[in-house]
Amino acid sequence: MKKNLQTAFSTRQYMLSKDFEIYYYNDTVLPNVAPHSHTYYEFYFFLEGEINLYIDGIPHRVRPGDFLLIPPGASHYPSFLSPDLPYRRFVLWLSKGYCERLTQASTDYIYLMQLVTTAKRHVFSTDAIAFNAIQSIIFQLIEETKSTRFGKEAKVSLDVNSLILYLNRLVYEQNHQNRGDSSLPLYLGICDYISAHLDEELSLDKLAQEFYVSKFHISHAFKDNMGISLHQYILKKRLSACRDAILCGEPVSRIFEQYGFHDYSSFFRAFKKEYGVSPKELRDMYLNGTLLST
């Protein structure tokens, strides 16, 4: 991961912006942090380290791949279990005023905030695919905040909203298993299933078995509504997941099997056709700072 995206650790506990602030921290030595609270929402996205995070006196064991939301007014502090391990995380601060404006656009933006406030649930787990997608959005956001490109402010706002909506959708769908909902159109149910099982077999036979319909019906329902074949859709989703994983620092030599490709040569050809560069070229462009955010 690019070091120029990192932020030096600060003990500051107030926002300089009226809306949001985003940071990428990578520390090995940290001072003890006293219990404190904020007037804003604080998201933690854990990449590496071993800690308990105490919220209103209750310890929460947080592991790499988890994200955590601390609402305004909640007392909290970290307890480091292995001080020798790097402590890597993203931190997003979101003001109450910004959340209120998001609510005016759609209450879908604040499902997660309401859940944390009412159910007192703070820690949320993700799989590798979802967390790589989160990291990809965050890295694009941080890069955009440091850029001087035309449309920067509009793009930053879009990226923040995209991240918040992604997290809300992720937790909502974890709490509402809608694949069995007969009111959901077949092709949408298939899309959800594919997104959640990119690392598994996704043959037409497998999907027909999962959804209790014929292969013919699945193929036509999907093509009629999505405009591309089921195979093309699965391929694009897997390539997108691989791209996120590459930009998050995962080894190219490992990701093609992790996301459903049987051999490197077929993965290489499909990736270069989709993005115009090879997987290793994409990684090198990102590390060298020559890859523009999309």
PDB file of N, CA, C and O in Angstrom, residues 91-140:
ATOM      1  N   VAL A  91      -9.661   5.440   9.569  1.00  0.00           N
ATOM      2  CA  VAL A  91     -10.584   6.110  10.491  1.00  0.00           C
ATOM      3  C   VAL A  91     -11.364   7.158   9.708  1.00  0.00           C
ATOM      4  O   VAL A  91     -10.774   7.998   9.020  1.00  0.00           O
ATOM      5  N   LEU A  92     -12.682   7.081   9.809  1.00  0.00           N
ATOM      6  CA  LEU A  92     -13.563   8.051   9.155  1.00  0.00           C
ATOM      7  C   LEU A  92     -14.389   8.754  10.217  1.00  0.00           C
ATOM      8  O   LEU A  92     -15.044   8.101  11.026  1.00  0.00           O
ATOM      9  N   TRP A  93     -14.329  10.074  10.210  1.00  0.00           N
ATOM     10  CA  TRP A  93     -15.169  10.884  11.097  1.00  0.00           C
ATOM     11  C   TRP A  93     -16.272  11.502  10.258  1.00  0.00           C
ATOM     12  O   TRP A  93     -16.019  12.082   9.193  1.00  0.00           O
ATOM     13  N   LEU A  94     -17.500  11.401  10.763  1.00  0.00           N
ATOM     14  CA  LEU A  94     -18.668  11.882  10.024  1.00  0.00           C
ATOM     15  C   LEU A  94     -19.520  12.717  10.973  1.00  0.00           C
ATOM     16  O   LEU A  94     -19.979  12.222  12.007  1.00  0.00           O
ATOM     17  N   SER A  95     -19.750  13.977  10.628  1.00  0.00           N
ATOM     18  CA  SER A  95     -20.483  14.858  11.526  1.00  0.00           C
ATOM     19  C   SER A  95     -21.974  14.525  11.542  1.00  0.00           C
ATOM     20  O   SER A  95     -22.513  13.962  10.583  1.00  0.00           O
ATOM     21  N   LYS A  96     -22.634  14.868  12.633  1.00  0.00           N
ATOM     22  CA  LYS A  96     -24.083  14.649  12.725  1.00  0.00           C
ATOM     23  C   LYS A  96     -24.823  15.482  11.685  1.00  0.00           C
ATOM     24  O   LYS A  96     -25.827  15.042  11.136  1.00  0.00           O
ATOM     25  N   GLY A  97     -24.310  16.682  11.406  1.00  0.00           N
ATOM     26  CA  GLY A  97     -24.949  17.525  10.406  1.00  0.00           C
ATOM     27  C   GLY A  97     -24.912  16.894   9.026  1.00  0.00           C
ATOM     28  O   GLY A  97     -25.892  16.957   8.271  1.00  0.00           O
ATOM     29  N   TYR A  98     -23.777  16.265   8.691  1.00  0.00           N
ATOM     30  CA  TYR A  98     -23.666  15.608   7.388  1.00  0.00           C
ATOM     31  C   TYR A  98     -24.632  14.426   7.304  1.00  0.00           C
ATOM     32  O   TYR A  98     -25.282  14.211   6.274  1.00  0.00           O
ATOM     33  N   CYS A  99     -24.738  13.664   8.402  1.00  0.00           N
ATOM     34  CA  CYS A  99     -25.680  12.541   8.434  1.00  0.00           C
ATOM     35  C   CYS A  99     -27.118  13.018   8.277  1.00  0.00           C
ATOM     36  O   CYS A  99     -27.931  12.360   7.612  1.00  0.00           O
ATOM     37  N   GLU A 100     -27.426  14.151   8.871  1.00  0.00           N
ATOM     38  CA  GLU A 100     -28.781  14.690   8.734  1.00  0.00           C
ATOM     39  C   GLU A 100     -29.074  15.067   7.284  1.00  0.00           C
ATOM     40  O   GLU A 100     -30.188  14.844   6.784  1.00  0.00           O
ATOM     41  N   ARG A 101     -28.090  15.606   6.591  1.00  0.00           N
ATOM     42  CA  ARG A 101     -28.294  15.950   5.177  1.00  0.00           C
ATOM     43  C   ARG A 101     -28.426  14.692   4.320  1.00  0.00           C
ATOM     44  O   ARG A 101     -29.204  14.671   3.355  1.00  0.00           O
ATOM     45  N   LEU A 102     -27.676  13.649   4.662  1.00  0.00           N
ATOM     46  CA  LEU A 102     -27.822  12.378   3.955  1.00  0.00           C
ATOM     47  C   LEU A 102     -29.222  11.810   4.160  1.00  0.00           C
ATOM     48  O   LEU A 102     -29.821  11.247   3.240  1.00  0.00           O
ATOM     49  N   THR A 103     -29.744  11.964   5.368  1.00  0.00           N
ATOM     50  CA  THR A 103     -31.083  11.456   5.670  1.00  0.00           C
ATOM     51  C   THR A 103     -32.132  12.110   4.791  1.00  0.00           C
ATOM     52  O   THR A 103     -33.106  11.472   4.377  1.00  0.00           O
ATOM     53  N   GLN A 104     -31.952  13.387   4.502  1.00  0.00           N
ATOM     54  CA  GLN A 104     -32.900  14.086   3.641  1.00  0.00           C
ATOM     55  C   GLN A 104     -32.897  13.510   2.228  1.00  0.00           C
ATOM     56  O   GLN A 104     -33.919  13.523   1.538  1.00  0.00           O
ATOM     57  N   ALA A 105     -31.727  12.988   1.806  1.00  0.00           N
ATOM     58  CA  ALA A 105     -31.641  12.354   0.488  1.00  0.00           C
ATOM     59  C   ALA A 105     -32.258  10.966   0.511  1.00  0.00           C
ATOM     60  O   ALA A 105     -33.007  10.591  -0.386  1.00  0.00           O
ATOM     61  N   SER A 106     -31.961  10.180   1.560  1.00  0.00           N
ATOM     62  CA  SER A 106     -32.514   8.828   1.699  1.00  0.00           C
ATOM     63  C   SER A 106     -32.190   8.303   3.092  1.00  0.00           C
ATOM     64  O   SER A 106     -31.050   8.425   3.559  1.00  0.00           O
ATOM     65  N   THR A 107     -33.181   7.706   3.736  1.00  0.00           N
ATOM     66  CA  THR A 107     -32.950   7.101   5.048  1.00  0.00           C
ATOM     67  C   THR A 107     -32.085   5.847   4.940  1.00  0.00           C
ATOM     68  O   THR A 107     -31.610   5.342   5.962  1.00  0.00           O
ATOM     69  N   ASP A 108     -31.858   5.347   3.729  1.00  0.00           N
ATOM     70  CA  ASP A 108     -30.983   4.192   3.548  1.00  0.00           C
ATOM     71  C   ASP A 108     -29.561   4.490   4.019  1.00  0.00           C
ATOM     72  O   ASP A 108     -28.818   3.575   4.388  1.00  0.00           O
ATOM     73  N   TYR A 109     -29.174   5.761   4.008  1.00  0.00           N
ATOM     74  CA  TYR A 109     -27.827   6.141   4.421  1.00  0.00           C
ATOM     75  C   TYR A 109     -27.587   5.954   5.923  1.00  0.00           C
ATOM     76  O   TYR A 109     -26.429   5.893   6.347  1.00  0.00           O
ATOM     77  N   ILE A 110     -28.641   5.918   6.728  1.00  0.00           N
ATOM     78  CA  ILE A 110     -28.436   5.926   8.185  1.00  0.00           C
ATOM     79  C   ILE A 110     -28.953   4.663   8.867  1.00  0.00           C
ATOM     80  O   ILE A 110     -29.089   4.635  10.085  1.00  0.00           O
ATOM     81  N   TYR A 111     -29.241   3.609   8.089  1.00  0.00           N
ATOM     82  CA  TYR A 111     -29.658   2.351   8.697  1.00  0.00           C
ATOM     83  C   TYR A 111     -28.626   1.879   9.715  1.00  0.00           C
ATOM     84  O   TYR A 111     -28.970   1.475  10.834  1.00  0.00           O
ATOM     85  N   LEU A 112     -27.361   1.944   9.367  1.00  0.00           N
ATOM     86  CA  LEU A 112     -26.288   1.480  10.239  1.00  0.00           C
ATOM     87  C   LEU A 112     -26.197   2.330  11.501  1.00  0.00           C
ATOM     88  O   LEU A 112     -26.032   1.797  12.610  1.00  0.00           O
ATOM     89  N   MET A 113     -26.301   3.637  11.361  1.00  0.00           N
ATOM     90  CA  MET A 113     -26.233   4.515  12.531  1.00  0.00           C
ATOM     91  C   MET A 113     -27.378   4.225  13.494  1.00  0.00           C
ATOM     92  O   MET A 113     -27.201   4.180  14.720  1.00  0.00           O
ATOM     93  N   GLN A 114     -28.581   4.013  12.953  1.00  0.00           N
ATOM     94  CA  GLN A 114     -29.731   3.707  13.799  1.00  0.00           C
ATOM     95  C   GLN A 114     -29.573   2.358  14.488  1.00  0.00           C
ATOM     96  O   GLN A 114     -29.931   2.196  15.656  1.00  0.00           O
ATOM     97  N   LEU A 115     -29.017   1.382  13.767  1.00  0.00           N
ATOM     98  CA  LEU A 115     -28.801   0.058  14.344  1.00  0.00           C
ATOM     99  C   LEU A 115     -27.838   0.122  15.523  1.00  0.00           C
ATOM    100  O   LEU A 115     -28.082  -0.480  16.577  1.00  0.00           O
ATOM    101  N   VAL A 116     -26.747   0.856  15.349  1.00  0.00           N
ATOM    102  CA  VAL A 116     -25.761   0.975  16.419  1.00  0.00           C
ATOM    103  C   VAL A 116     -26.365   1.667  17.640  1.00  0.00           C
ATOM    104  O   VAL A 116     -26.134   1.265  18.786  1.00  0.00           O
ATOM    105  N   THR A 117     -27.151   2.684  17.402  1.00  0.00           N
ATOM    106  CA  THR A 117     -27.736   3.447  18.508  1.00  0.00           C
ATOM    107  C   THR A 117     -28.775   2.640  19.273  1.00  0.00           C
ATOM    108  O   THR A 117     -28.821   2.672  20.511  1.00  0.00           O
ATOM    109  N   THR A 118     -29.610   1.889  18.560  1.00  0.00           N
ATOM    110  CA  THR A 118     -30.709   1.177  19.217  1.00  0.00           C
ATOM    111  C   THR A 118     -30.304  -0.205  19.729  1.00  0.00           C
ATOM    112  O   THR A 118     -30.702  -0.603  20.824  1.00  0.00           O
ATOM    113  N   ALA A 119     -29.484  -0.934  18.952  1.00  0.00           N
ATOM    114  CA  ALA A 119     -29.123  -2.312  19.334  1.00  0.00           C
ATOM    115  C   ALA A 119     -27.804  -2.378  20.083  1.00  0.00           C
ATOM    116  O   ALA A 119     -27.433  -3.452  20.576  1.00  0.00           O
ATOM    117  N   LYS A 120     -27.076  -1.265  20.166  1.00  0.00           N
ATOM    118  CA  LYS A 120     -25.773  -1.231  20.831  1.00  0.00           C
ATOM    119  C   LYS A 120     -24.811  -2.250  20.223  1.00  0.00           C
ATOM    120  O   LYS A 120     -23.977  -2.839  20.910  1.00  0.00           O
ATOM    121  N   ARG A 121     -24.930  -2.479  18.935  1.00  0.00           N
ATOM    122  CA  ARG A 121     -24.016  -3.356  18.213  1.00  0.00           C
ATOM    123  C   ARG A 121     -23.009  -2.480  17.490  1.00  0.00           C
ATOM    124  O   ARG A 121     -23.385  -1.602  16.717  1.00  0.00           O
ATOM    125  N   HIS A 122     -21.742  -2.704  17.748  1.00  0.00           N
ATOM    126  CA  HIS A 122     -20.722  -1.799  17.234  1.00  0.00           C
ATOM    127  C   HIS A 122     -19.767  -2.432  16.229  1.00  0.00           C
ATOM    128  O   HIS A 122     -19.214  -1.720  15.385  1.00  0.00           O
ATOM    129  N   VAL A 123     -19.528  -3.738  16.328  1.00  0.00           N
ATOM    130  CA  VAL A 123     -18.526  -4.398  15.500  1.00  0.00           C
ATOM    131  C   VAL A 123     -19.199  -5.214  14.410  1.00  0.00           C
ATOM    132  O   VAL A 123     -20.145  -5.962  14.683  1.00  0.00           O
ATOM    133  N   PHE A 124     -18.695  -5.099  13.178  1.00  0.00           N
ATOM    134  CA  PHE A 124     -19.272  -5.794  12.039  1.00  0.00           C
ATOM    135  C   PHE A 124     -18.154  -6.496  11.269  1.00  0.00           C
ATOM    136  O   PHE A 124     -17.128  -5.892  10.960  1.00  0.00           O
ATOM    137  N   SER A 125     -18.370  -7.759  10.980  1.00  0.00           N
ATOM    138  CA  SER A 125     -17.369  -8.557  10.268  1.00  0.00           C
ATOM    139  C   SER A 125     -17.662  -8.552   8.770  1.00  0.00           C
ATOM    140  O   SER A 125     -18.813  -8.402   8.355  1.00  0.00           O
ATOM    141  N   THR A 126     -16.617  -8.739   7.984  1.00  0.00           N
ATOM    142  CA  THR A 126     -16.763  -8.813   6.536  1.00  0.00           C
ATOM    143  C   THR A 126     -15.935  -9.988   6.026  1.00  0.00           C
ATOM    144  O   THR A 126     -15.019 -10.456   6.697  1.00  0.00           O
ATOM    145  N   ASP A 127     -16.255 -10.444   4.813  1.00  0.00           N
ATOM    146  CA  ASP A 127     -15.384 -11.414   4.168  1.00  0.00           C
ATOM    147  C   ASP A 127     -14.328 -10.660   3.358  1.00  0.00           C
ATOM    148  O   ASP A 127     -14.334  -9.426   3.284  1.00  0.00           O
ATOM    149  N   ALA A 128     -13.395 -11.413   2.763  1.00  0.00           N
ATOM    150  CA  ALA A 128     -12.275 -10.771   2.057  1.00  0.00           C
ATOM    151  C   ALA A 128     -12.751  -9.922   0.894  1.00  0.00           C
ATOM    152  O   ALA A 128     -12.212  -8.836   0.642  1.00  0.00           O
ATOM    153  N   ILE A 129     -13.767 -10.395   0.176  1.00  0.00           N
ATOM    154  CA  ILE A 129     -14.249  -9.655  -0.992  1.00  0.00           C
ATOM    155  C   ILE A 129     -14.840  -8.310  -0.573  1.00  0.00           C
ATOM    156  O   ILE A 129     -14.535  -7.271  -1.148  1.00  0.00           O
ATOM    157  N   ALA A 130     -15.694  -8.342   0.442  1.00  0.00           N
ATOM    158  CA  ALA A 130     -16.328  -7.102   0.894  1.00  0.00           C
ATOM    159  C   ALA A 130     -15.301  -6.132   1.466  1.00  0.00           C
ATOM    160  O   ALA A 130     -15.356  -4.925   1.201  1.00  0.00           O
ATOM    161  N   PHE A 131     -14.348  -6.645   2.239  1.00  0.00           N
ATOM    162  CA  PHE A 131     -13.388  -5.729   2.850  1.00  0.00           C
ATOM    163  C   PHE A 131     -12.442  -5.142   1.811  1.00  0.00           C
ATOM    164  O   PHE A 131     -12.045  -3.976   1.923  1.00  0.00           O
ATOM    165  N   ASN A 132     -12.087  -5.919   0.787  1.00  0.00           N
ATOM    166  CA  ASN A 132     -11.285  -5.349  -0.295  1.00  0.00           C
ATOM    167  C   ASN A 132     -12.046  -4.254  -1.028  1.00  0.00           C
ATOM    168  O   ASN A 132     -11.464  -3.246  -1.436  1.00  0.00           O
ATOM    169  N   ALA A 133     -13.353  -4.457  -1.204  1.00  0.00           N
ATOM    170  CA  ALA A 133     -14.171  -3.421  -1.845  1.00  0.00           C
ATOM    171  C   ALA A 133     -14.192  -2.153  -0.989  1.00  0.00           C
ATOM    172  O   ALA A 133     -14.091  -1.033  -1.511  1.00  0.00           O
ATOM    173  N   ILE A 134     -14.315  -2.327   0.329  1.00  0.00           N
ATOM    174  CA  ILE A 134     -14.289  -1.182   1.241  1.00  0.00           C
ATOM    175  C   ILE A 134     -12.951  -0.453   1.137  1.00  0.00           C
ATOM    176  O   ILE A 134     -12.892   0.781   1.024  1.00  0.00           O
ATOM    177  N   GLN A 135     -11.851  -1.215   1.172  1.00  0.00           N
ATOM    178  CA  GLN A 135     -10.525  -0.600   1.072  1.00  0.00           C
ATOM    179  C   GLN A 135     -10.360   0.161  -0.238  1.00  0.00           C
ATOM    180  O   GLN A 135      -9.786   1.266  -0.263  1.00  0.00           O
ATOM    181  N   SER A 136     -10.851  -0.418  -1.315  1.00  0.00           N
ATOM    182  CA  SER A 136     -10.719   0.235  -2.615  1.00  0.00           C
ATOM    183  C   SER A 136     -11.433   1.585  -2.632  1.00  0.00           C
ATOM    184  O   SER A 136     -10.896   2.591  -3.121  1.00  0.00           O
ATOM    185  N   ILE A 137     -12.655   1.618  -2.086  1.00  0.00           N
ATOM    186  CA  ILE A 137     -13.395   2.882  -2.015  1.00  0.00           C
ATOM    187  C   ILE A 137     -12.646   3.896  -1.165  1.00  0.00           C
ATOM    188  O   ILE A 137     -12.521   5.082  -1.517  1.00  0.00           O
ATOM    189  N   ILE A 138     -12.106   3.427  -0.028  1.00  0.00           N
ATOM    190  CA  ILE A 138     -11.411   4.336   0.889  1.00  0.00           C
ATOM    191  C   ILE A 138     -10.134   4.879   0.263  1.00  0.00           C
ATOM    192  O   ILE A 138      -9.837   6.081   0.362  1.00  0.00           O
ATOM    193  N   PHE A 139      -9.358   4.016  -0.390  1.00  0.00           N
ATOM    194  CA  PHE A 139      -8.133   4.490  -1.019  1.00  0.00           C
ATOM    195  C   PHE A 139      -8.431   5.504  -2.121  1.00  0.00           C
ATOM    196  O   PHE A 139      -7.728   6.508  -2.261  1.00  0.00           O
ATOM    197  N   GLN A 140      -9.467   5.261  -2.907  1.00  0.00           N
ATOM    198  CA  GLN A 140      -9.853   6.245  -3.922  1.00  0.00           C
ATOM    199  C   GLN A 140     -10.228   7.568  -3.271  1.00  0.00           C
ATOM    200  O   GLN A 140      -9.879   8.645  -3.764  1.00  0.00           O
TER     201      GLN A 140
END
